[in-house]
Amino acid sequence: MISPESPPLSDTPPPSPARADADLVISPGRLQAFSDGVIAIASTLLILDVHRPSRDEPVWSALRHEWPALGSYVVTFLVIGIAWIHHHNMFHRVARVDRTLLFLNLGLLATISFLPLPTATLGEHLTRQNAPDAAVFYALSMALSSAWFTAFWHHLTRHPELMHEAARGTAAQARRQSLLGPVGYLAAALVALVSPVGALVVSGLIVLYFIVGRRNPASRTGPESLPADAQEG
Amino acid sequence: MISPESPPLSDTPPPSPARADADLVISPGRLQAFSDGVIAIASTLLILDVHRPSRDEPVWSALRHEWPALGSYVVTFLVIGIAWIHHHNMFHRVARVDRTLLFLNLGLLATISFLPLPTATLGEHLTRQNAPDAAVFYALSMALSSAWFTAFWHHLTRHPELMHEAARGTAAQARRQSLLGPVGYLAAALVALVSPVGALVVSGLIVLYFIVGRRNPASRTGPESLPADAQEG
Amino acid sequence: MISPESPPLSDTPPPSPARADADLVISPGRLQAFSDGVIAIASTLLILDVHRPSRDEPVWSALRHEWPALGSYVVTFLVIGIAWIHHHNMFHRVARVDRTLLFLNLGLLATISFLPLPTATLGEHLTRQNAPDAAVFYALSMALSSAWFTAFWHHLTRHPELMHEAARGTAAQARRQSLLGPVGYLAAALVALVSPVGALVVSGLIVLYFIVGRRNPASRTGPESLPADAQEG
Amino acid sequence: MISPESPPLSDTPPPSPARADADLVISPGRLQAFSDGVIAIASTLLILDVHRPSRDEPVWSALRHEWPALGSYVVTFLVIGIAWIHHHNMFHRVARVDRTLLFLNLGLLATISFLPLPTATLGEHLTRQNAPDAAVFYALSMALSSAWFTAFWHHLTRHPELMHEAARGTAAQARRQSLLGPVGYLAAALVALVSPVGALVVSGLIVLYFIVGRRNPASRTGPESLPADAQEG
């Protein structure tokens, strides 16, 4: 799960002098590659928490009773998929990884690896007495996992030298946009108090918005003016 | 799980102007790399659903009783392996990933990650009362996972500009060929109503056809006239 | 899990004309990358089959009672590690993947993904009544997983055009050497009939031989006369 | 999970003559890529050992009772994350992988794959009678996993020819620094005898030190004087 390095861009200073903490040298490509691995595994493990129909149960009715687990599976899978896309869109603008980015990334990955737990909890409880608690736990976990992106962009806004020169103007706006995730999932947590199913639906709608709804003219001025290899790498 | 980017081909326009939705910039290589990860994990998780002989059971007879689970393991592993091959054969003709391809791919991956569930269900029920239901569920899941490829090719047929120039002529035919999977597995679902074991056998035969039977003269005119790095990347 | 392609070597003909079955175009680098993923996952899943000491058990005595599972874990982990090394050593000599190599590889991966089952079975039964059966099952699974390499080399011996020119002379000898695995594990299966623990020890010794014992002067004439990028890729 | 090779550095001799054991040719990039895969999977599997609140339990109180498992999850995730960083920082100085490095790496990976077991054990026992044993087991496992790095650096100190020329001066110091892990975790094992929770806290503090505390002026003279592609690859 390793990536090739982009050839150094003309606008990037050679990495050496900036790396005072040489014991933590990780290139953006490698960070992405490792992250890809963790994200792919977390999303694939989700299905293990959907109960297989046992030998005594009629298959279709057992699956029908599993709809909360199946619905949670679909929503979380897509949430993680969107996180993967956002992760790439962020790191293809990053020219150099400092210690803060490195450990923000570890925090993000620990949170994404954690998501099978709230997903399984929601699947188990959604049609039962403790559904509101389970849905709040689920929505807060989603909010936390997306809040890391705001932290990333906050750091990048204050340290534009970590980004490819052509992308530096995009950080402030990306930080604003990154609030949609945590704010949306916090709203889902509020909905959960009234309607646990509603919280899952709201989470699904947030994902759907990222999939079909988001057309962002402003970000057009950002990355695609990057040199080709920065975009591709 | 990241891949290097092919150097831009002469026939590919620079990616920038086409990327209006810059927040979703993913290169074909990276999409493939992440997909490889999910596909590899899904196929490796399958074995977790085969029951280990417990300490009170004679080993060989316990394994013999597990033949439905073992047979389902082998067939699903090969189905996923074929999907991986088709995925690569498609994406090595793709020069640019648009939003639709990106989310079709998320759908495909969610379906492949889902396959351990119907596989475990078939393994558990194949020799029991609910075998027809389990086999229909299994065959429909396989049909769904292969139907995504038809959707991919349908989109590529209508947007040839997303493909390497040399590959554009192959999309229509690939779309036709991609129907074999969904049609074949739907046939297996029909067989399941009469003979659940027959459905597993038909699924295995479809895989076998892809492995040994398919010689496709027409596609010869396609990809291999691509420039070498398009094919390789 | 994708790899960059080596730049075409001077001794390799351009891949195009040989690819009659264009629907199965997979480069050696990608085949290795996907295989790396499956192999890494299979070896990491092994620990899931070692029982965690339950809350009522004293930790150390519970772990002591798990020695069969722990021993099987270590041996299988190393067996898979050796398979990974052999896989790379084979594919770095391969210039072009044909349909046979592709499906031999799927077979190898299906077998390696399968290994958690016999490993768990041996761990569960080694100190119990059915230990001989479990050990035979274990050793035969290991024999099967290593026998694929003999099949690979057999195919490569008969199709030297699939290899980098400089490596072609090494196939016949590699085929002979590849017999050590299946023959050794079949011997372990025979030992299992008398002493199940002995079979695990023999398997461990085979691995140990690969790790510390093997110095193979003849193969020195092979790969390292390859051009550097063939070796590295 | 494969990486491209760095172009041969000017100070690295061509790999061929040194590779007497040609059957074990693995490039540093590939070794890292495979290791990335195993490390990513091991860290992602950890969450499977945190009990999901069952349908009869109130969600929040069930999660509160899982704090030992959740705390162990966080600490082990970060320990593995740090190991990943150290692994990269080591291998980006390595120009050539010999047999010893290859098998030290297999040992390291087997140990990291093993960590879900002590983590689950600690999570299960931390608030129970056998907590000291579980915590000693946990801390010793962590000590073992970090001790491999001392072994790596010891080997590299004695075989500087395996390293990029510019990095050779850093091995002795890296070996000294690598003792922090094993010594720190052995101290945690001693603490465990008195306070099991204290052992988890100490382990967390060691990780925290790596994250926020370590500023190492001496290593500044090391890697960053490497040529750029050695650092990046």
Short mmCIF file of N, CA and C in Angstrom, two decimals, chain B residues 60-119:
data_model
loop_
_atom_site.label_atom_id
_atom_site.label_comp_id
_atom_site.label_asym_id
_atom_site.label_seq_id
_atom_site.Cartn_x
_atom_site.Cartn_y
_atom_site.Cartn_z
N TRP B 60 -12.71 -34.97 10.03
CA TRP B 60 -13.10 -35.18 8.62
C TRP B 60 -14.60 -35.15 8.42
N SER B 61 -15.33 -35.74 9.36
CA SER B 61 -16.79 -35.72 9.14
C SER B 61 -17.33 -34.30 9.32
N ALA B 62 -16.71 -33.54 10.22
CA ALA B 62 -17.14 -32.14 10.37
C ALA B 62 -16.88 -31.37 9.08
N LEU B 63 -15.72 -31.61 8.47
CA LEU B 63 -15.42 -30.91 7.21
C LEU B 63 -16.37 -31.38 6.10
N ARG B 64 -16.67 -32.68 6.10
CA ARG B 64 -17.61 -33.17 5.08
C ARG B 64 -18.96 -32.49 5.22
N HIS B 65 -19.40 -32.31 6.45
CA HIS B 65 -20.69 -31.63 6.65
C HIS B 65 -20.62 -30.15 6.28
N GLU B 66 -19.41 -29.63 6.20
CA GLU B 66 -19.25 -28.23 5.81
C GLU B 66 -19.16 -28.06 4.29
N TRP B 67 -19.40 -29.12 3.52
CA TRP B 67 -19.22 -28.95 2.07
C TRP B 67 -20.03 -27.81 1.48
N PRO B 68 -21.25 -27.54 1.98
CA PRO B 68 -21.94 -26.38 1.37
C PRO B 68 -21.17 -25.08 1.60
N ALA B 69 -20.63 -24.93 2.80
CA ALA B 69 -19.87 -23.71 3.08
C ALA B 69 -18.57 -23.68 2.28
N LEU B 70 -17.93 -24.85 2.15
CA LEU B 70 -16.67 -24.90 1.41
C LEU B 70 -16.92 -24.65 -0.08
N GLY B 71 -17.99 -25.25 -0.61
CA GLY B 71 -18.32 -25.03 -2.02
C GLY B 71 -18.66 -23.57 -2.29
N SER B 72 -19.45 -22.98 -1.39
CA SER B 72 -19.79 -21.56 -1.56
C SER B 72 -18.55 -20.70 -1.47
N TYR B 73 -17.63 -21.07 -0.56
CA TYR B 73 -16.37 -20.33 -0.45
C TYR B 73 -15.64 -20.32 -1.78
N VAL B 74 -15.48 -21.49 -2.37
CA VAL B 74 -14.70 -21.58 -3.62
C VAL B 74 -15.38 -20.78 -4.73
N VAL B 75 -16.69 -20.95 -4.89
CA VAL B 75 -17.37 -20.26 -5.99
C VAL B 75 -17.32 -18.74 -5.78
N THR B 76 -17.62 -18.29 -4.57
CA THR B 76 -17.61 -16.83 -4.34
C THR B 76 -16.20 -16.26 -4.49
N PHE B 77 -15.21 -17.00 -4.00
CA PHE B 77 -13.83 -16.50 -4.16
C PHE B 77 -13.53 -16.28 -5.64
N LEU B 78 -13.92 -17.24 -6.47
CA LEU B 78 -13.64 -17.10 -7.90
C LEU B 78 -14.49 -16.02 -8.53
N VAL B 79 -15.75 -15.89 -8.11
CA VAL B 79 -16.59 -14.80 -8.62
C VAL B 79 -15.93 -13.45 -8.34
N ILE B 80 -15.44 -13.29 -7.11
CA ILE B 80 -14.80 -12.02 -6.76
C ILE B 80 -13.50 -11.85 -7.55
N GLY B 81 -12.77 -12.95 -7.74
CA GLY B 81 -11.54 -12.88 -8.53
C GLY B 81 -11.82 -12.42 -9.96
N ILE B 82 -12.91 -12.94 -10.55
CA ILE B 82 -13.29 -12.53 -11.91
C ILE B 82 -13.71 -11.05 -11.91
N ALA B 83 -14.42 -10.65 -10.87
CA ALA B 83 -14.82 -9.24 -10.79
C ALA B 83 -13.58 -8.35 -10.75
N TRP B 84 -12.56 -8.80 -10.02
CA TRP B 84 -11.31 -8.02 -9.95
C TRP B 84 -10.70 -7.89 -11.35
N ILE B 85 -10.69 -9.00 -12.09
CA ILE B 85 -10.12 -8.97 -13.44
C ILE B 85 -10.93 -8.03 -14.34
N HIS B 86 -12.25 -8.14 -14.26
CA HIS B 86 -13.08 -7.26 -15.10
C HIS B 86 -12.89 -5.79 -14.71
N HIS B 87 -12.75 -5.57 -13.42
CA HIS B 87 -12.55 -4.21 -12.94
C HIS B 87 -11.28 -3.61 -13.55
N HIS B 88 -10.22 -4.40 -13.54
CA HIS B 88 -8.97 -3.89 -14.13
C HIS B 88 -9.08 -3.71 -15.63
N ASN B 89 -9.72 -4.66 -16.27
CA ASN B 89 -9.85 -4.55 -17.71
C ASN B 89 -10.68 -3.34 -18.13
N MET B 90 -11.60 -2.98 -17.26
CA MET B 90 -12.36 -1.78 -17.57
C MET B 90 -11.52 -0.53 -17.30
N PHE B 91 -10.95 -0.45 -16.11
CA PHE B 91 -10.29 0.81 -15.74
C PHE B 91 -8.99 1.05 -16.49
N HIS B 92 -8.41 0.01 -17.07
CA HIS B 92 -7.21 0.36 -17.83
C HIS B 92 -7.57 1.01 -19.16
N ARG B 93 -8.83 1.05 -19.48
CA ARG B 93 -9.27 1.81 -20.66
C ARG B 93 -9.77 3.20 -20.29
N VAL B 94 -9.86 3.46 -18.98
CA VAL B 94 -10.44 4.73 -18.53
C VAL B 94 -9.32 5.75 -18.32
N ALA B 95 -9.49 6.90 -18.92
CA ALA B 95 -8.47 7.95 -18.80
C ALA B 95 -8.81 8.95 -17.70
N ARG B 96 -10.09 9.05 -17.38
CA ARG B 96 -10.52 10.08 -16.45
C ARG B 96 -11.75 9.59 -15.70
N VAL B 97 -11.78 9.81 -14.40
CA VAL B 97 -12.88 9.35 -13.57
C VAL B 97 -13.81 10.52 -13.31
N ASP B 98 -15.05 10.41 -13.74
CA ASP B 98 -16.00 11.47 -13.40
C ASP B 98 -16.80 11.04 -12.17
N ARG B 99 -17.68 11.93 -11.74
CA ARG B 99 -18.46 11.68 -10.54
C ARG B 99 -19.29 10.40 -10.64
N THR B 100 -19.86 10.15 -11.82
CA THR B 100 -20.68 8.96 -11.98
C THR B 100 -19.85 7.69 -11.83
N LEU B 101 -18.70 7.64 -12.49
CA LEU B 101 -17.84 6.46 -12.36
C LEU B 101 -17.44 6.26 -10.90
N LEU B 102 -17.15 7.36 -10.23
CA LEU B 102 -16.72 7.29 -8.84
C LEU B 102 -17.78 6.64 -7.97
N PHE B 103 -19.03 7.02 -8.17
CA PHE B 103 -20.06 6.51 -7.29
C PHE B 103 -20.60 5.16 -7.76
N LEU B 104 -20.54 4.89 -9.08
CA LEU B 104 -20.80 3.52 -9.51
C LEU B 104 -19.80 2.59 -8.84
N ASN B 105 -18.56 3.06 -8.74
CA ASN B 105 -17.54 2.22 -8.14
C ASN B 105 -17.80 1.99 -6.65
N LEU B 106 -18.23 3.03 -5.95
CA LEU B 106 -18.59 2.83 -4.53
C LEU B 106 -19.72 1.81 -4.41
N GLY B 107 -20.68 1.87 -5.32
CA GLY B 107 -21.78 0.90 -5.30
C GLY B 107 -21.27 -0.52 -5.55
N LEU B 108 -20.40 -0.66 -6.53
CA LEU B 108 -19.82 -1.97 -6.80
C LEU B 108 -19.10 -2.50 -5.57
N LEU B 109 -18.30 -1.65 -4.95
CA LEU B 109 -17.53 -2.11 -3.79
C LEU B 109 -18.43 -2.46 -2.62
N ALA B 110 -19.48 -1.66 -2.40
CA ALA B 110 -20.41 -1.99 -1.32
C ALA B 110 -21.05 -3.36 -1.57
N THR B 111 -21.33 -3.66 -2.85
CA THR B 111 -21.94 -4.95 -3.17
C THR B 111 -20.95 -6.09 -2.97
N ILE B 112 -19.70 -5.88 -3.37
CA ILE B 112 -18.71 -6.95 -3.21
C ILE B 112 -18.42 -7.18 -1.73
N SER B 113 -18.33 -6.10 -0.96
CA SER B 113 -18.13 -6.25 0.49
C SER B 113 -19.29 -6.99 1.15
N PHE B 114 -20.44 -6.92 0.49
CA PHE B 114 -21.65 -7.55 1.02
C PHE B 114 -21.64 -9.07 0.80
N LEU B 115 -20.90 -9.55 -0.19
CA LEU B 115 -20.99 -10.96 -0.60
C LEU B 115 -20.72 -11.99 0.50
N PRO B 116 -19.87 -11.69 1.52
CA PRO B 116 -19.75 -12.69 2.58
C PRO B 116 -21.09 -13.07 3.22
N LEU B 117 -22.05 -12.14 3.25
CA LEU B 117 -23.34 -12.46 3.87
C LEU B 117 -24.13 -13.51 3.08
N PRO B 118 -24.42 -13.31 1.79
CA PRO B 118 -25.13 -14.37 1.07
C PRO B 118 -24.31 -15.67 0.97
N THR B 119 -22.99 -15.55 0.94
CA THR B 119 -22.17 -16.76 0.89
C THR B 119 -22.32 -17.57 2.17
#
